[in-house]
Amino acid sequence: MKRTIIEIDRDKCNGCGLCVDACHEGALAMVDGKAMLVSDSYCDGLGHCLPQCPVDAIHLIEREAQAYDEELVQERMKEKENKQKAPGGCPSVQAKTLHIGGGCPSAQVKTILREGFPAKMAQLQPNPATAQSELRSWPIQIQLVPVNAPYFDGAHLLIAADCTAFAYANIHEEFMKGKITLIGCPKLDAANYAEKLGAILAQNDIQSVTVLRMEVPCCGGIVHAVQEALKLSGKTIPWGYAIVTTDGALAQRV
C-alpha cells in the first residue's frame, strides 16, 4: 500500500539520536552511528521525530510501505521496556542523580544544576575536598548538541579542543565555571564546525564565547571555525581564546 512514512537522509544524519528518543513507536534505532527506520510496520507516519532533528535529515514522503501495525508496536515497546528494566540494561533509564529525561546518554539533552551539588552527591564524593565538576550541560560534543538546546539561552560559551581537558589541570575552575561547554577536534572530526556553531550563535542569546585550543597548528581550526561562525550568525558577540601547551601550561590569552 502507498502511504506517508518517514525517510532519513543518512548522509545528513549526525548520529545525535534525538529522533530515536522522540519516536513513541520505537520505529527508529541507531545503526552504525546513524538513525535508521527499523520497520515500516512500526512507523505511523505522523512525524513526531521530525522537529527533534537538528540537521533536517528526516522528512515525510509517500511510498509503497507496509501498513502501520499497532499490535506489533505494542509488542516491540513492551520488549524494549523489559530489556531496559533488566540488569545491565540501558543506563539512560536507570536511576541516576541529576539525570533528566530518557534516551541514549550520548545525545540526551540535560541541564545540570550545581546548587547544593556536594550534599546531593555525598555518597559518590565522600571527600569534601574533591574538586567539583563545573559541567553544566549535556551533550558537549559539537556534532551531538542540538542547535536549540534550552541551556544556550543567555549562556556564556566555552568551545574547547578535546585535548585541553587532559592537558590543562584547572580547566573546570578557570574555564568551564559558569559557562556552557562544547568540545571538538578540528583535525579528527569530519564536520563543518562553523556552520553548526553559526546556527547556535544565530538562534540563541549567547553572551560571550571563549575558545580554548592546544598550541599544535591543527588546533587553530577551532578558532577559525568560531570566527566564521560569528560572521555567519550576523551578531557581534564578545569572544577570545586561550592556548594550552602540550606540557599542560597556559601559554597565551587573546
PDB file of N, CA and C in Angstrom, residues 209-243:
ATOM      1  N   VAL A 209      31.793  34.164  23.964  1.00  0.00           N
ATOM      2  CA  VAL A 209      32.396  32.918  23.513  1.00  0.00           C
ATOM      3  C   VAL A 209      33.876  32.916  23.898  1.00  0.00           C
ATOM      4  N   THR A 210      34.296  31.854  24.565  1.00  0.00           N
ATOM      5  CA  THR A 210      35.714  31.648  24.871  1.00  0.00           C
ATOM      6  C   THR A 210      36.167  30.373  24.176  1.00  0.00           C
ATOM      7  N   VAL A 211      37.273  30.449  23.460  1.00  0.00           N
ATOM      8  CA  VAL A 211      37.817  29.278  22.775  1.00  0.00           C
ATOM      9  C   VAL A 211      39.081  28.847  23.500  1.00  0.00           C
ATOM     10  N   LEU A 212      39.203  27.559  23.767  1.00  0.00           N
ATOM     11  CA  LEU A 212      40.394  27.002  24.391  1.00  0.00           C
ATOM     12  C   LEU A 212      40.987  25.971  23.440  1.00  0.00           C
ATOM     13  N   ARG A 213      42.204  26.237  22.980  1.00  0.00           N
ATOM     14  CA  ARG A 213      42.840  25.367  21.995  1.00  0.00           C
ATOM     15  C   ARG A 213      44.215  24.931  22.482  1.00  0.00           C
ATOM     16  N   MET A 214      44.740  23.889  21.845  1.00  0.00           N
ATOM     17  CA  MET A 214      46.107  23.456  22.099  1.00  0.00           C
ATOM     18  C   MET A 214      47.055  24.259  21.214  1.00  0.00           C
ATOM     19  N   GLU A 215      48.350  24.225  21.538  1.00  0.00           N
ATOM     20  CA  GLU A 215      49.332  25.004  20.787  1.00  0.00           C
ATOM     21  C   GLU A 215      49.660  24.392  19.424  1.00  0.00           C
ATOM     22  N   VAL A 216      49.278  23.139  19.189  1.00  0.00           N
ATOM     23  CA  VAL A 216      49.603  22.488  17.920  1.00  0.00           C
ATOM     24  C   VAL A 216      48.869  23.177  16.769  1.00  0.00           C
ATOM     25  N   PRO A 217      49.498  23.273  15.589  1.00  0.00           N
ATOM     26  CA  PRO A 217      48.929  24.044  14.478  1.00  0.00           C
ATOM     27  C   PRO A 217      47.517  23.632  14.061  1.00  0.00           C
ATOM     28  N   CYS A 218      47.238  22.313  14.026  1.00  0.00           N
ATOM     29  CA  CYS A 218      45.928  21.867  13.549  1.00  0.00           C
ATOM     30  C   CYS A 218      44.794  22.367  14.440  1.00  0.00           C
ATOM     31  N   CYS A 219      45.119  22.675  15.704  1.00  0.00           N
ATOM     32  CA  CYS A 219      44.092  23.121  16.638  1.00  0.00           C
ATOM     33  C   CYS A 219      43.614  24.539  16.332  1.00  0.00           C
ATOM     34  N   GLY A 220      44.361  25.242  15.480  1.00  0.00           N
ATOM     35  CA  GLY A 220      43.910  26.565  15.077  1.00  0.00           C
ATOM     36  C   GLY A 220      42.598  26.518  14.326  1.00  0.00           C
ATOM     37  N   GLY A 221      42.244  25.332  13.830  1.00  0.00           N
ATOM     38  CA  GLY A 221      40.995  25.189  13.085  1.00  0.00           C
ATOM     39  C   GLY A 221      39.773  25.501  13.920  1.00  0.00           C
ATOM     40  N   ILE A 222      39.845  25.267  15.228  1.00  0.00           N
ATOM     41  CA  ILE A 222      38.674  25.515  16.064  1.00  0.00           C
ATOM     42  C   ILE A 222      38.481  27.012  16.285  1.00  0.00           C
ATOM     43  N   VAL A 223      39.588  27.763  16.307  1.00  0.00           N
ATOM     44  CA  VAL A 223      39.491  29.223  16.399  1.00  0.00           C
ATOM     45  C   VAL A 223      38.928  29.789  15.098  1.00  0.00           C
ATOM     46  N   HIS A 224      39.417  29.270  13.987  1.00  0.00           N
ATOM     47  CA  HIS A 224      38.917  29.717  12.677  1.00  0.00           C
ATOM     48  C   HIS A 224      37.428  29.424  12.539  1.00  0.00           C
ATOM     49  N   ALA A 225      36.993  28.260  13.016  1.00  0.00           N
ATOM     50  CA  ALA A 225      35.578  27.895  12.932  1.00  0.00           C
ATOM     51  C   ALA A 225      34.712  28.880  13.709  1.00  0.00           C
ATOM     52  N   VAL A 226      35.184  29.293  14.877  1.00  0.00           N
ATOM     53  CA  VAL A 226      34.418  30.260  15.682  1.00  0.00           C
ATOM     54  C   VAL A 226      34.367  31.618  14.978  1.00  0.00           C
ATOM     55  N   GLN A 227      35.468  32.038  14.391  1.00  0.00           N
ATOM     56  CA  GLN A 227      35.475  33.298  13.645  1.00  0.00           C
ATOM     57  C   GLN A 227      34.460  33.265  12.505  1.00  0.00           C
ATOM     58  N   GLU A 228      34.445  32.161  11.768  1.00  0.00           N
ATOM     59  CA  GLU A 228      33.485  32.024  10.675  1.00  0.00           C
ATOM     60  C   GLU A 228      32.058  31.941  11.199  1.00  0.00           C
ATOM     61  N   ALA A 229      31.878  31.259  12.331  1.00  0.00           N
ATOM     62  CA  ALA A 229      30.543  31.140  12.924  1.00  0.00           C
ATOM     63  C   ALA A 229      29.992  32.498  13.329  1.00  0.00           C
ATOM     64  N   LEU A 230      30.851  33.343  13.874  1.00  0.00           N
ATOM     65  CA  LEU A 230      30.423  34.696  14.258  1.00  0.00           C
ATOM     66  C   LEU A 230      29.972  35.486  13.032  1.00  0.00           C
ATOM     67  N   LYS A 231      30.692  35.324  11.928  1.00  0.00           N
ATOM     68  CA  LYS A 231      30.298  36.009  10.685  1.00  0.00           C
ATOM     69  C   LYS A 231      28.953  35.477  10.183  1.00  0.00           C
ATOM     70  N   LEU A 232      28.794  34.159  10.218  1.00  0.00           N
ATOM     71  CA  LEU A 232      27.552  33.546   9.749  1.00  0.00           C
ATOM     72  C   LEU A 232      26.354  33.956  10.605  1.00  0.00           C
ATOM     73  N   SER A 233      26.586  34.152  11.893  1.00  0.00           N
ATOM     74  CA  SER A 233      25.483  34.494  12.797  1.00  0.00           C
ATOM     75  C   SER A 233      24.967  35.901  12.571  1.00  0.00           C
ATOM     76  N   GLY A 234      25.820  36.770  12.041  1.00  0.00           N
ATOM     77  CA  GLY A 234      25.416  38.159  11.843  1.00  0.00           C
ATOM     78  C   GLY A 234      25.354  38.963  13.131  1.00  0.00           C
ATOM     79  N   LYS A 235      25.916  38.413  14.200  1.00  0.00           N
ATOM     80  CA  LYS A 235      25.867  39.079  15.505  1.00  0.00           C
ATOM     81  C   LYS A 235      27.262  39.535  15.934  1.00  0.00           C
ATOM     82  N   THR A 236      27.276  40.538  16.799  1.00  0.00           N
ATOM     83  CA  THR A 236      28.524  40.969  17.418  1.00  0.00           C
ATOM     84  C   THR A 236      28.545  40.432  18.841  1.00  0.00           C
ATOM     85  N   ILE A 237      29.314  39.402  19.069  1.00  0.00           N
ATOM     86  CA  ILE A 237      29.369  38.728  20.364  1.00  0.00           C
ATOM     87  C   ILE A 237      30.808  38.772  20.867  1.00  0.00           C
ATOM     88  N   PRO A 238      31.039  39.220  22.095  1.00  0.00           N
ATOM     89  CA  PRO A 238      32.406  39.250  22.628  1.00  0.00           C
ATOM     90  C   PRO A 238      33.023  37.852  22.625  1.00  0.00           C
ATOM     91  N   TRP A 239      34.291  37.754  22.190  1.00  0.00           N
ATOM     92  CA  TRP A 239      34.923  36.450  22.160  1.00  0.00           C
ATOM     93  C   TRP A 239      36.437  36.588  22.325  1.00  0.00           C
ATOM     94  N   GLY A 240      37.063  35.520  22.709  1.00  0.00           N
ATOM     95  CA  GLY A 240      38.512  35.483  22.839  1.00  0.00           C
ATOM     96  C   GLY A 240      38.965  34.037  22.922  1.00  0.00           C
ATOM     97  N   TYR A 241      40.284  33.833  22.954  1.00  0.00           N
ATOM     98  CA  TYR A 241      40.767  32.459  23.035  1.00  0.00           C
ATOM     99  C   TYR A 241      42.021  32.368  23.905  1.00  0.00           C
ATOM    100  N   ALA A 242      42.290  31.166  24.359  1.00  0.00           N
ATOM    101  CA  ALA A 242      43.478  30.875  25.143  1.00  0.00           C
ATOM    102  C   ALA A 242      44.145  29.640  24.575  1.00  0.00           C
ATOM    103  N   ILE A 243      45.464  29.549  24.761  1.00  0.00           N
ATOM    104  CA  ILE A 243      46.240  28.448  24.198  1.00  0.00           C
ATOM    105  C   ILE A 243      46.909  27.656  25.315  1.00  0.00           C
TER     106      ILE A 243
END
